Short mmCIF file of C-alpha atoms and ligand atoms in Angstrom, two decimals:
data_model
loop_
_atom_site.label_atom_id
_atom_site.label_comp_id
_atom_site.label_asym_id
_atom_site.label_seq_id
_atom_site.Cartn_x
_atom_site.Cartn_y
_atom_site.Cartn_z
CA UNK A 12 -111.88 98.36 257.13
CA UNK A 13 -111.96 99.96 260.57
CA UNK A 14 -108.04 99.69 260.64
CA UNK A 15 -107.08 103.03 260.53
CA UNK A 16 -109.11 104.10 263.59
CA UNK A 17 -107.48 104.42 266.97
CA UNK A 18 -104.68 102.19 266.52
CA UNK A 19 -101.88 103.21 268.72
CA UNK A 20 -100.12 100.29 269.40
CA UNK A 21 -97.71 99.37 266.55
CA UNK A 22 -98.32 95.49 266.24
CA UNK A 23 -101.84 96.40 266.08
CA UNK A 24 -100.82 98.66 263.04
CA UNK A 25 -98.77 95.62 261.36
CA UNK A 26 -101.60 93.37 261.76
CA UNK A 27 -103.74 95.92 260.12
CA UNK A 28 -101.38 96.23 257.32
CA UNK A 29 -101.49 92.30 256.78
CA UNK A 30 -105.26 92.29 256.90
CA UNK A 31 -104.98 95.07 254.29
CA UNK A 32 -102.62 93.19 252.21
CA UNK A 33 -104.63 90.25 252.23
CA UNK A 34 -107.75 91.78 251.38
CA UNK A 35 -105.82 93.24 248.41
CA UNK A 36 -104.65 89.73 247.33
CA UNK A 37 -108.36 88.33 247.62
CA UNK A 38 -109.80 91.24 245.63
CA UNK A 39 -106.89 90.97 243.18
CA UNK A 40 -108.35 88.20 240.95
CA UNK A 41 -111.42 90.43 240.04
CA UNK A 42 -109.20 92.87 238.39
CA UNK A 43 -106.99 90.27 236.77
CA UNK A 44 -106.34 90.56 233.20
CA UNK A 45 -106.56 87.57 231.01
CA UNK A 46 -104.35 86.16 227.93
CA UNK A 47 -107.12 85.67 225.35
CA UNK A 48 -104.60 84.73 222.83
CA UNK A 49 -103.77 81.68 225.16
CA UNK A 50 -107.38 80.67 225.41
CA UNK A 51 -107.42 81.01 221.40
CA UNK A 52 -104.62 78.72 221.06
CA UNK A 53 -106.25 76.30 223.58
CA UNK A 54 -109.74 76.44 221.99
CA UNK A 55 -108.36 75.18 218.55
CA UNK A 56 -106.50 72.47 220.28
CA UNK A 57 -109.30 70.94 221.76
CA UNK A 58 -110.87 69.93 218.33
CA UNK A 59 -107.97 67.69 217.84
CA UNK A 60 -108.87 65.79 220.96
CA UNK A 61 -112.41 65.32 219.44
CA UNK A 62 -111.08 63.88 216.32
CA UNK A 63 -112.24 60.53 214.88
CA UNK A 64 -110.44 58.61 212.06
CA UNK A 65 -107.08 58.44 211.03
CA UNK A 66 -105.01 61.30 212.32
CA UNK A 67 -102.70 62.91 210.41
CA UNK A 68 -98.90 63.49 210.85
CA UNK A 69 -99.39 66.95 212.02
CA UNK A 70 -101.76 66.10 214.85
CA UNK A 71 -100.48 68.19 218.00
CA UNK A 72 -102.76 66.44 220.77
CA UNK A 73 -100.45 63.48 221.40
CA UNK A 74 -102.58 61.53 223.59
CA UNK A 75 -104.98 60.64 221.14
CA UNK A 76 -104.65 57.99 218.34
CA UNK A 77 -106.39 56.59 215.18
CA UNK A 78 -109.96 55.28 215.95
CA UNK A 79 -113.30 54.39 214.40
CA UNK A 80 -111.58 53.14 211.41
CA UNK A 81 -114.15 50.71 210.24
CA UNK A 82 -116.99 53.26 210.63
CA UNK A 83 -119.36 52.52 207.59
CA UNK A 84 -117.75 49.48 206.32
CA UNK A 85 -120.63 47.25 207.53
CA UNK A 86 -122.97 49.56 205.31
CA UNK A 87 -120.37 49.74 202.68
CA UNK A 88 -119.59 53.51 203.12
CA UNK A 89 -116.59 55.06 204.16
CA UNK A 90 -117.62 57.18 207.17
CA UNK A 91 -114.13 57.48 208.86
CA UNK A 92 -113.39 60.74 210.26
CA UNK A 93 -115.53 63.46 211.88
CA UNK A 94 -115.65 64.55 215.33
CA UNK A 95 -116.84 62.91 218.49
CA UNK A 96 -119.45 65.31 220.30
CA UNK A 97 -118.31 65.28 223.86
CA UNK A 98 -117.03 62.59 226.39
CA UNK A 99 -118.49 59.72 224.64
CA UNK A 100 -117.38 58.09 221.27
CA UNK A 101 -120.56 58.56 218.96
CA UNK A 102 -120.64 60.56 215.92
CA UNK A 103 -123.79 62.70 216.05
CA UNK A 104 -124.77 64.14 212.89
CA UNK A 105 -126.75 67.22 214.17
CA UNK A 106 -124.44 68.66 216.80
CA UNK A 107 -121.47 67.66 214.62
CA UNK A 108 -122.78 70.07 211.78
CA UNK A 109 -123.87 72.85 214.19
CA UNK A 110 -120.41 72.86 215.68
CA UNK A 111 -119.06 73.62 212.15
CA UNK A 112 -121.46 76.00 211.33
CA UNK A 113 -120.89 77.95 214.36
CA UNK A 114 -116.80 77.30 213.89
CA UNK A 115 -116.95 78.67 210.32
CA UNK A 116 -119.10 81.69 211.58
CA UNK A 117 -116.41 82.32 214.11
CA UNK A 118 -113.53 82.06 211.51
CA UNK A 119 -115.47 84.21 208.85
CA UNK A 120 -116.09 87.19 211.15
CA UNK A 121 -112.72 87.18 212.73
CA UNK A 122 -110.51 85.86 210.12
CA UNK A 123 -107.91 88.60 210.48
CA UNK A 124 -107.90 88.39 214.12
CA UNK A 125 -107.23 84.84 214.26
CA UNK A 126 -104.39 85.24 211.48
CA UNK A 127 -102.89 87.81 213.64
CA UNK A 128 -102.80 85.49 216.60
CA UNK A 129 -101.03 82.83 214.09
CA UNK A 130 -103.84 80.52 214.61
CA UNK A 131 -105.64 80.64 211.11
CA UNK A 132 -104.14 77.22 209.94
CA UNK A 133 -105.25 75.46 213.09
CA UNK A 134 -108.89 76.99 212.77
CA UNK A 135 -109.20 76.04 208.81
CA UNK A 136 -108.13 72.62 210.12
CA UNK A 137 -110.54 72.21 212.79
CA UNK A 138 -113.25 73.08 210.02
CA UNK A 139 -111.99 70.75 207.16
CA UNK A 140 -111.92 67.86 209.49
CA UNK A 141 -115.67 68.38 209.90
CA UNK A 142 -116.33 69.16 206.23
CA UNK A 143 -114.20 66.35 204.66
CA UNK A 144 -116.36 63.95 206.83
CA UNK A 145 -119.64 65.70 205.56
CA UNK A 146 -118.41 65.13 201.97
CA UNK A 147 -117.84 61.53 202.72
CA UNK A 148 -121.55 61.28 204.56
CA UNK A 149 -123.25 62.86 201.68
CA UNK A 150 -123.04 59.90 199.32
CA UNK A 151 -125.91 60.80 196.96
CA UNK A 152 -128.10 64.09 196.61
CA UNK A 153 -130.43 62.60 198.50
CA UNK A 154 -128.56 60.68 201.02
CA UNK A 155 -126.83 61.77 204.13
CA UNK A 156 -125.46 59.40 206.67
CA UNK A 157 -126.12 61.15 210.03
CA UNK A 158 -124.87 59.01 212.98
CA UNK A 159 -122.43 56.19 213.52
CA UNK A 160 -122.73 54.60 217.01
CA UNK A 161 -125.46 54.94 219.30
CA UNK A 162 -125.89 56.59 222.71
CA UNK A 163 -127.45 53.65 224.26
CA UNK A 164 -124.76 50.79 223.60
CA UNK A 165 -122.10 53.46 223.95
CA UNK A 166 -122.75 54.75 227.14
CA UNK A 167 -122.90 51.19 228.59
CA UNK A 168 -119.12 51.33 228.22
CA UNK A 169 -116.33 53.33 229.40
CA UNK A 170 -113.67 52.95 226.68
CA UNK A 171 -111.01 54.75 224.92
CA UNK A 172 -112.28 55.54 221.17
CA UNK A 173 -109.13 53.63 220.32
CA UNK A 174 -110.36 50.60 221.79
CA UNK A 175 -114.05 50.79 221.02
CA UNK A 176 -115.94 47.55 220.92
CA UNK A 177 -119.70 48.99 220.99
CA UNK A 178 -121.78 49.01 217.92
CA UNK A 179 -120.63 51.35 214.95
CA UNK A 180 -123.66 51.04 213.19
CA UNK A 181 -124.13 53.70 210.63
CA UNK A 182 -127.56 55.45 210.23
CA UNK A 183 -128.68 57.38 207.14
CA UNK A 184 -131.33 59.88 205.79
CA UNK A 185 -132.90 59.41 202.24
CA UNK A 186 -136.25 60.28 200.82
CA UNK A 187 -138.04 57.66 202.71
CA UNK A 188 -136.30 58.51 205.79
CA UNK A 189 -135.99 62.32 205.88
CA UNK A 190 -134.35 64.35 208.35
CA UNK A 191 -134.44 68.12 207.28
CA UNK A 192 -132.91 69.22 210.42
CA UNK A 193 -129.38 67.42 210.07
CA UNK A 194 -129.77 67.96 206.19
CA UNK A 195 -130.49 71.47 206.57
CA UNK A 196 -127.91 72.15 209.61
CA UNK A 197 -125.12 70.37 207.29
CA UNK A 198 -126.04 72.48 204.18
CA UNK A 199 -125.79 75.52 206.63
CA UNK A 200 -122.11 74.05 207.92
CA UNK A 201 -120.92 73.57 204.34
CA UNK A 202 -122.11 76.95 203.25
CA UNK A 203 -120.79 78.75 205.96
CA UNK A 204 -117.54 76.98 205.37
CA UNK A 205 -117.54 77.55 201.72
CA UNK A 206 -117.18 81.25 202.64
CA UNK A 207 -114.32 80.60 204.94
CA UNK A 208 -112.29 78.68 201.99
CA UNK A 209 -113.39 80.87 199.31
CA UNK A 210 -109.82 82.60 199.04
CA UNK A 211 -107.76 80.18 200.79
CA UNK A 212 -109.16 77.25 198.59
CA UNK A 213 -111.52 77.99 196.10
CA UNK A 214 -111.67 74.47 194.45
CA UNK A 215 -112.94 73.32 198.00
CA UNK A 216 -115.11 75.98 198.33
CA UNK A 217 -116.89 75.40 195.43
CA UNK A 218 -117.06 71.59 196.24
CA UNK A 219 -118.62 72.58 199.66
CA UNK A 220 -121.24 74.77 198.19
CA UNK A 221 -122.32 72.12 195.83
CA UNK A 222 -123.03 69.78 198.26
CA UNK A 223 -124.68 72.55 200.49
CA UNK A 224 -127.05 73.22 197.64
CA UNK A 225 -128.02 69.62 197.33
CA UNK A 226 -128.27 69.10 200.76
CA UNK A 227 -130.72 71.75 200.99
CA UNK A 228 -132.81 70.85 198.15
CA UNK A 229 -132.91 67.20 200.05
CA UNK A 230 -133.79 68.90 203.28
CA UNK A 231 -136.79 71.14 201.89
CA UNK A 232 -138.17 68.36 199.36
CA UNK A 233 -138.42 65.54 201.77
CA UNK A 234 -139.39 67.09 204.96
CA UNK A 235 -139.34 65.46 208.19
CA UNK A 236 -137.73 65.34 211.78
CA UNK A 237 -134.40 63.25 211.72
CA UNK A 238 -135.05 61.65 215.07
CA UNK A 239 -138.31 59.91 213.43
CA UNK A 240 -135.94 58.50 210.84
CA UNK A 241 -133.09 57.72 213.27
CA UNK A 242 -134.89 56.72 216.34
CA UNK A 243 -131.55 56.13 218.17
CA UNK A 244 -130.88 59.69 218.33
CA UNK A 245 -134.01 60.38 220.53
CA UNK A 246 -133.06 61.05 224.15
CA UNK A 247 -129.58 62.35 223.16
CA UNK A 248 -130.03 64.81 220.41
CA UNK A 249 -133.72 65.09 220.12
CA UNK A 250 -134.75 67.65 217.71
CA UNK A 251 -137.42 69.46 219.90
CA UNK A 252 -137.57 72.57 217.79
CA UNK A 253 -138.17 70.53 214.58
CA UNK A 254 -136.53 71.39 211.23
CA UNK A 255 -138.31 74.63 210.23
CA UNK A 256 -135.43 76.86 212.08
CA UNK A 257 -132.77 74.74 210.17
CA UNK A 258 -134.45 75.21 206.75
CA UNK A 259 -134.47 78.95 207.36
CA UNK A 260 -130.82 78.73 208.46
CA UNK A 261 -129.51 76.73 205.87
CA UNK A 262 -131.42 79.35 203.05
CA UNK A 263 -129.91 82.37 204.87
CA UNK A 264 -126.47 80.77 204.91
CA UNK A 265 -126.74 79.64 201.37
CA UNK A 266 -127.86 83.26 200.22
CA UNK A 267 -124.65 84.50 201.85
CA UNK A 268 -122.59 82.05 200.26
CA UNK A 269 -124.09 82.10 196.61
CA UNK A 270 -125.71 85.46 196.87
CA UNK A 271 -128.34 83.76 194.66
CA UNK A 272 -131.69 85.73 195.52
CA UNK A 273 -133.80 82.16 195.24
CA UNK A 274 -132.53 81.52 198.76
CA UNK A 275 -133.51 84.93 200.20
CA UNK A 276 -136.71 84.42 198.75
CA UNK A 277 -137.29 81.49 200.50
CA UNK A 278 -136.54 82.98 203.88
CA UNK A 279 -138.94 85.89 203.12
CA UNK A 280 -141.73 83.79 201.89
CA UNK A 281 -141.40 81.36 204.66
CA UNK A 282 -140.47 83.73 207.41
CA UNK A 283 -143.79 83.60 209.03
CA UNK A 284 -144.82 80.16 208.59
CA UNK A 285 -141.59 78.62 209.71
CA UNK A 286 -141.41 80.97 212.84
CA UNK A 287 -138.63 82.96 211.57
CA UNK A 288 -140.26 86.22 212.14
CA UNK A 289 -142.45 85.21 214.71
CA UNK A 290 -140.60 83.09 217.37
CA UNK A 291 -138.77 85.29 220.07
CA UNK A 292 -136.51 83.02 221.81
CA UNK A 293 -133.77 83.25 224.31
CA UNK A 294 -131.30 80.72 223.65
CA UNK A 295 -129.42 79.63 220.64
CA UNK A 296 -128.14 76.09 220.40
CA UNK A 297 -127.49 72.82 218.54
CA UNK A 298 -131.37 72.51 218.35
CA UNK A 299 -132.83 76.03 218.32
CA UNK A 300 -131.36 78.11 215.68
CA UNK A 301 -134.16 81.08 215.48
CA UNK A 302 -131.74 83.85 217.13
CA UNK A 303 -128.79 83.11 214.80
CA UNK A 304 -131.07 82.97 211.58
CA UNK A 305 -132.69 86.01 212.69
CA UNK A 306 -129.47 87.62 213.25
CA UNK A 307 -128.10 86.90 209.83
CA UNK A 308 -131.27 88.45 208.20
CA UNK A 309 -131.16 91.24 210.61
CA UNK A 310 -127.62 92.26 209.16
CA UNK A 311 -128.35 91.99 205.41
CA UNK A 312 -128.45 95.26 203.69
CA UNK A 313 -131.48 96.67 203.03
CA UNK A 314 -130.69 98.33 199.63
CA UNK A 315 -131.98 96.84 196.50
CA UNK A 316 -134.66 95.09 198.43
CA UNK A 317 -138.48 95.36 197.78
CA UNK A 318 -140.87 96.81 200.04
CA UNK A 319 -142.18 93.58 201.06
CA UNK A 320 -138.50 92.31 201.54
CA UNK A 321 -137.60 94.96 203.76
CA UNK A 322 -140.86 94.81 205.95
CA UNK A 323 -140.25 90.89 206.57
CA UNK A 324 -136.22 91.42 206.95
CA UNK A 325 -137.56 94.31 209.69
CA UNK A 326 -139.44 91.57 211.49
CA UNK A 327 -136.34 89.21 211.33
CA UNK A 328 -134.49 92.24 212.89
CA UNK A 329 -136.97 92.79 215.84
CA UNK A 330 -136.66 89.11 216.87
CA UNK A 331 -133.00 89.10 216.57
CA UNK A 332 -132.88 92.40 218.73
CA UNK A 333 -135.05 90.86 221.35
CA UNK A 334 -132.62 88.09 221.75
CA UNK A 335 -129.72 90.27 222.10
CA UNK A 336 -131.61 92.55 224.47
CA UNK A 337 -132.50 89.30 226.49
CA UNK A 338 -128.93 88.45 227.01
CA UNK A 339 -128.30 92.13 228.16
CA UNK A 340 -131.24 91.91 230.56
CA UNK A 341 -132.75 95.06 228.75
CA UNK A 342 -136.16 93.71 227.84
CA UNK A 343 -139.17 93.88 229.86
CA UNK A 344 -140.10 90.45 230.87
CA UNK A 345 -138.17 87.71 228.79
CA UNK A 346 -134.62 88.22 229.90
CA UNK A 347 -131.86 85.54 230.36
CA UNK A 348 -131.49 84.76 233.85
CA UNK A 349 -128.02 85.41 235.52
CA UNK A 350 -126.25 83.42 238.51
CA UNK A 351 -125.41 85.82 241.53
CA UNK A 352 -121.76 86.06 240.10
CA UNK A 353 -123.41 87.49 236.81
CA UNK A 354 -123.00 84.39 234.43
CA UNK A 355 -125.93 83.98 231.83
CA UNK A 356 -127.86 81.18 233.10
CA UNK A 357 -130.31 78.96 231.00
CA UNK A 358 -130.35 75.77 232.63
CA UNK A 359 -128.53 73.21 234.67
CA UNK A 360 -127.62 71.03 232.04
CA UNK A 361 -124.50 71.94 230.08
CA UNK A 362 -125.32 75.89 230.72
CA UNK A 363 -122.23 76.92 229.25
CA UNK A 364 -123.12 76.06 225.60
CA UNK A 365 -125.90 79.01 225.96
CA UNK A 366 -123.46 81.37 227.12
CA UNK A 367 -120.68 80.71 224.67
CA UNK A 368 -123.21 80.80 221.72
CA UNK A 369 -124.83 83.86 222.81
CA UNK A 370 -121.46 85.63 223.10
CA UNK A 371 -120.73 85.03 219.47
CA UNK A 372 -124.02 86.37 218.42
CA UNK A 373 -123.58 89.38 220.68
CA UNK A 374 -119.98 89.94 219.20
CA UNK A 375 -121.37 89.55 215.96
CA UNK A 376 -124.07 91.88 216.40
CA UNK A 377 -121.98 94.55 218.31
CA UNK A 378 -119.65 94.73 215.12
CA UNK A 379 -122.69 95.30 212.98
CA UNK A 380 -124.08 98.27 215.04
CA UNK A 381 -120.68 99.78 215.26
CA UNK A 382 -120.06 99.38 211.39
CA UNK A 383 -123.57 100.83 210.64
CA UNK A 384 -123.28 103.45 213.46
CA UNK A 385 -126.45 102.39 215.07
CA UNK A 386 -127.39 101.86 218.74
CA UNK A 387 -129.86 99.08 219.62
CA UNK A 388 -133.07 99.94 221.19
CA UNK A 389 -134.22 97.79 223.92
CA UNK A 390 -137.20 98.10 225.91
CA UNK A 391 -135.04 99.34 228.76
CA UNK A 392 -133.17 102.06 227.19
CA UNK A 393 -130.58 102.35 223.95
CA UNK A 394 -127.62 100.22 224.04
CA UNK A 395 -124.33 100.96 221.97
CA UNK A 396 -121.89 98.68 220.64
CA UNK A 397 -119.23 99.40 223.41
CA UNK A 398 -121.80 98.30 226.07
CA UNK A 399 -122.20 94.96 224.46
CA UNK A 400 -118.58 94.42 224.23
CA UNK A 401 -118.00 95.11 228.04
CA UNK A 402 -120.51 92.71 228.85
CA UNK A 403 -118.96 90.00 226.33
CA UNK A 404 -115.83 90.69 227.85
CA UNK A 405 -117.38 90.31 231.64
CA UNK A 406 -118.82 86.75 230.65
CA UNK A 407 -115.61 85.90 229.01
CA UNK A 408 -113.38 86.69 232.24
CA UNK A 409 -116.01 84.77 234.29
CA UNK A 410 -115.39 81.73 232.43
CA UNK A 411 -111.59 82.12 232.41
CA UNK A 412 -111.80 82.60 236.20
CA UNK A 413 -113.45 85.85 237.30
CA UNK A 414 -116.02 83.80 239.27
CA UNK A 415 -116.91 82.79 242.70
CA UNK A 416 -115.08 79.30 242.14
CA UNK A 417 -111.88 81.33 240.89
CA UNK A 418 -111.93 78.52 238.41
CA UNK A 419 -111.59 78.58 234.75
CA UNK A 420 -114.07 76.67 232.88
CA UNK A 421 -111.87 76.46 229.96
CA UNK A 422 -109.92 73.49 230.73
CA UNK A 423 -106.01 73.78 230.94
CA UNK A 424 -106.55 77.75 231.26
CA UNK A 425 -104.69 79.32 234.35
CA UNK A 426 -103.93 77.81 237.61
CA UNK A 427 -107.31 76.10 238.35
CA UNK A 428 -109.65 74.17 236.01
CA UNK A 429 -111.76 71.15 236.23
CA UNK A 430 -109.56 67.96 236.24
CA UNK A 431 -112.28 65.18 236.27
CA UNK A 432 -113.74 66.16 233.08
CA UNK A 433 -116.54 63.50 231.99
CA UNK A 434 -114.46 62.22 229.10
CA UNK A 435 -113.73 58.85 228.32
CA UNK A 436 -110.25 59.31 226.36
CA UNK A 437 -108.91 62.12 228.91
CA UNK A 438 -109.52 59.93 231.85
CA UNK A 439 -107.35 56.98 230.71
CA UNK A 440 -104.08 55.97 229.90
CA UNK A 441 -102.98 57.12 226.28
CA UNK A 442 -102.96 54.48 223.80
CA UNK A 443 -99.32 55.65 223.02
CA UNK A 444 -98.34 54.55 226.43
CA UNK A 445 -100.59 51.93 226.96
CA UNK A 446 -101.25 49.64 223.92
CA UNK A 447 -103.02 46.82 225.69
CA UNK A 448 -106.73 46.63 225.20
CA UNK A 449 -108.92 48.33 227.77
CA UNK A 450 -112.13 46.75 228.06
CA UNK A 451 -115.85 48.21 228.20
CA UNK A 452 -116.49 47.55 231.94
CA UNK A 453 -112.99 47.71 233.08
CA UNK A 454 -112.75 51.36 232.01
CA UNK A 455 -115.83 51.94 234.48
CA UNK A 456 -114.23 50.22 237.29
CA UNK A 457 -110.86 51.43 237.06
CA UNK A 458 -110.86 54.98 235.74
CA UNK A 459 -114.34 56.37 235.64
CA UNK A 460 -114.94 55.72 239.56
CA UNK A 461 -111.36 57.01 240.53
CA UNK A 462 -111.15 60.05 242.63
CA UNK A 463 -107.93 61.12 241.02
CA UNK A 464 -107.61 63.53 238.38
CA UNK A 465 -107.84 62.54 234.55
CA UNK A 466 -104.61 61.37 233.30
CA UNK A 467 -104.93 63.86 230.16
CA UNK A 468 -105.88 67.65 230.48
CA UNK A 469 -108.59 68.00 227.70
CA UNK A 470 -107.07 71.33 226.86
CA UNK A 471 -109.64 73.93 225.54
CA UNK A 472 -112.61 72.04 226.42
CA UNK A 473 -115.60 74.31 227.82
CA UNK A 474 -117.28 72.20 230.36
CA UNK A 475 -120.80 72.39 231.18
CA UNK A 476 -119.89 74.78 234.14
CA UNK A 477 -121.52 76.03 237.37
CA UNK A 478 -125.08 75.72 238.54
CA UNK A 479 -127.45 78.74 239.18
CA UNK A 480 -125.43 79.72 242.52
CA UNK A 481 -122.21 79.86 240.57
CA UNK A 482 -121.20 76.37 242.30
CA UNK A 483 -119.48 73.62 240.57
CA UNK A 484 -118.46 70.02 241.39
CA UNK A 485 -115.52 68.71 239.64
CA UNK A 486 -116.41 64.94 239.50
CA UNK A 487 -116.56 62.44 236.36
CA UNK A 488 -120.15 61.43 237.70
CA UNK A 489 -121.46 65.11 237.50
CA UNK A 490 -121.59 65.01 233.65
CA UNK A 491 -124.25 67.99 233.71
CA UNK A 492 -121.38 70.14 234.80
CA UNK A 493 -118.03 68.49 233.94
CA UNK A 494 -118.79 67.26 230.19
CA UNK A 495 -117.55 69.46 227.56
CA UNK A 496 -119.22 69.33 223.82
CA UNK A 497 -117.61 70.57 220.50
CA UNK A 498 -120.46 73.24 220.27
CA UNK A 499 -119.54 74.79 223.49
CA UNK A 500 -116.07 75.73 222.30
CA UNK A 501 -116.74 76.43 218.80
CA UNK A 502 -118.32 79.97 219.07
CA UNK A 503 -115.46 80.96 221.64
CA UNK A 504 -112.97 80.75 218.95
CA UNK A 505 -114.34 84.09 217.22
CA UNK A 506 -114.92 85.52 220.68
CA UNK A 507 -111.55 84.91 222.13
CA UNK A 508 -109.81 86.04 218.79
CA UNK A 509 -111.94 89.42 218.81
CA UNK A 510 -111.01 89.93 222.59
CA UNK A 511 -107.26 89.08 221.81
CA UNK A 512 -107.24 91.82 219.00
CA UNK A 513 -108.99 94.45 221.26
CA UNK A 514 -106.57 93.68 223.98
CA UNK A 515 -103.63 93.98 221.86
CA UNK A 516 -104.80 97.36 220.57
CA UNK A 517 -105.30 98.26 223.99
CA UNK A 518 -108.91 98.95 223.48
CA UNK A 519 -110.08 98.09 226.99
C1 LIG B 11 -130.31 80.15 192.32
O1 LIG B 11 -130.62 78.57 193.19
C2 LIG B 11 -131.79 78.08 192.51
C3 LIG B 11 -132.14 77.11 193.65
O2 LIG B 11 -131.12 76.10 193.72
C4 LIG B 11 -131.56 77.45 191.26
O3 LIG B 11 -132.61 76.95 190.69
C5 LIG B 11 -131.19 78.86 190.07
O4 LIG B 11 -130.70 78.20 189.08
C6 LIG B 11 -130.01 79.53 190.82
N1 LIG B 11 -129.57 80.73 190.02
C7 LIG B 11 -128.40 80.99 189.89
C8 LIG B 11 -128.10 82.50 188.96
O5 LIG B 11 -127.32 80.59 190.15
#
């Protein structure tokens, strides 16, 4: 600003002062602080919006109602419950299981911080809504029901889940129709959840562990990609990375949950042939688990390990650290891109899922570095845990509004957030207020195309987010940016809890 120079006329000074104040105001949001406790509470509320089945008496989110009450009936199996993945009404097994694995991981790592924020009960309920469903869906040691409904017919309608008239056909995996990716991911989810419930509900924890062990055996013994068995999943949740990552991921979670050495042996023995020690990846998602499993292997204690095991675990660690360094922009070459505003950028379609999953991995690894008193050695220098924490905070603050659009991509947080989230239920009248049936196409004609905001705030949903130029268009049609998914929010539960606790202790 040039205002202080040669301003002899007093009204000019006033103008300068106003300009100065305005410029302060416009820069102010960049130094604003965020309430991570509020964002944590919202993130857990979101899972109630995605519930399928018979809603319980203590359901807090009031604009949803019972739905999918005959799921599985045609096939003679009770598949009522579980979660819708996103803005539609299909229950897809792969993303649902991944959501529960990551949510459980969040809670396992940050249980005390979540409890201090008085949100632990909600977090446990969110996990249990998923694991109760998996117990139902796993009807025989070698049978797992992995999908209800299909994207093709579901996407022809814009309907509340409470009114669904679309196909509710259920699809199963068995030894003739294997699906090692979904069976492996469900095993991982149940093993991770068993750790969360170990003290709170030991009986339930043991039950989950039994299912997890059986599912892993099924996944390993009858190998195949689930979308070859359940072809309707193709094009929606195609298992592009195959199932070898899920097998290693499940084995490592089972090792954590049981401390049974045979699962560790599995990850050691198959580390190379399954890509665990060889794949250097820069994204972690419902499809590609390598970074997550490499991180878990990297954090295993080295004591009481054979030389061979140490060598393999070291290889896992080097790949895990490649991922972490890529997120921090510290590799020579393979790094995750960033938008001009500084957000991690992987791809146009639902980019936020890669951001939020990266933040959980970064958070967990920064804790590990701190507790083992190590620094991370990237191609471009050493990184200490505080630096990783600063980066996590910058990304979370971007999500919550510290970005060029000044918009919170966590719905319901702050003064400005997406109001036309691509979500059937949220866009239309609540079943509680409007009990008359809303038809398949009626929804499109009346509610989808409408310019006005959704009728309900899908609180706690993390939308797909801005493009590579930090730009965002709030429109229901723009589903690459405005759709939210359960696996977007799940990792944030842990991240918000961690930041909330640091903020309370004045650690920033
Ligand atoms: C460890 O797991 C393997 C494979 O599931 C099983 O055969 C073995 O009995 C387990 N060992 C113990 C001590 O539980």
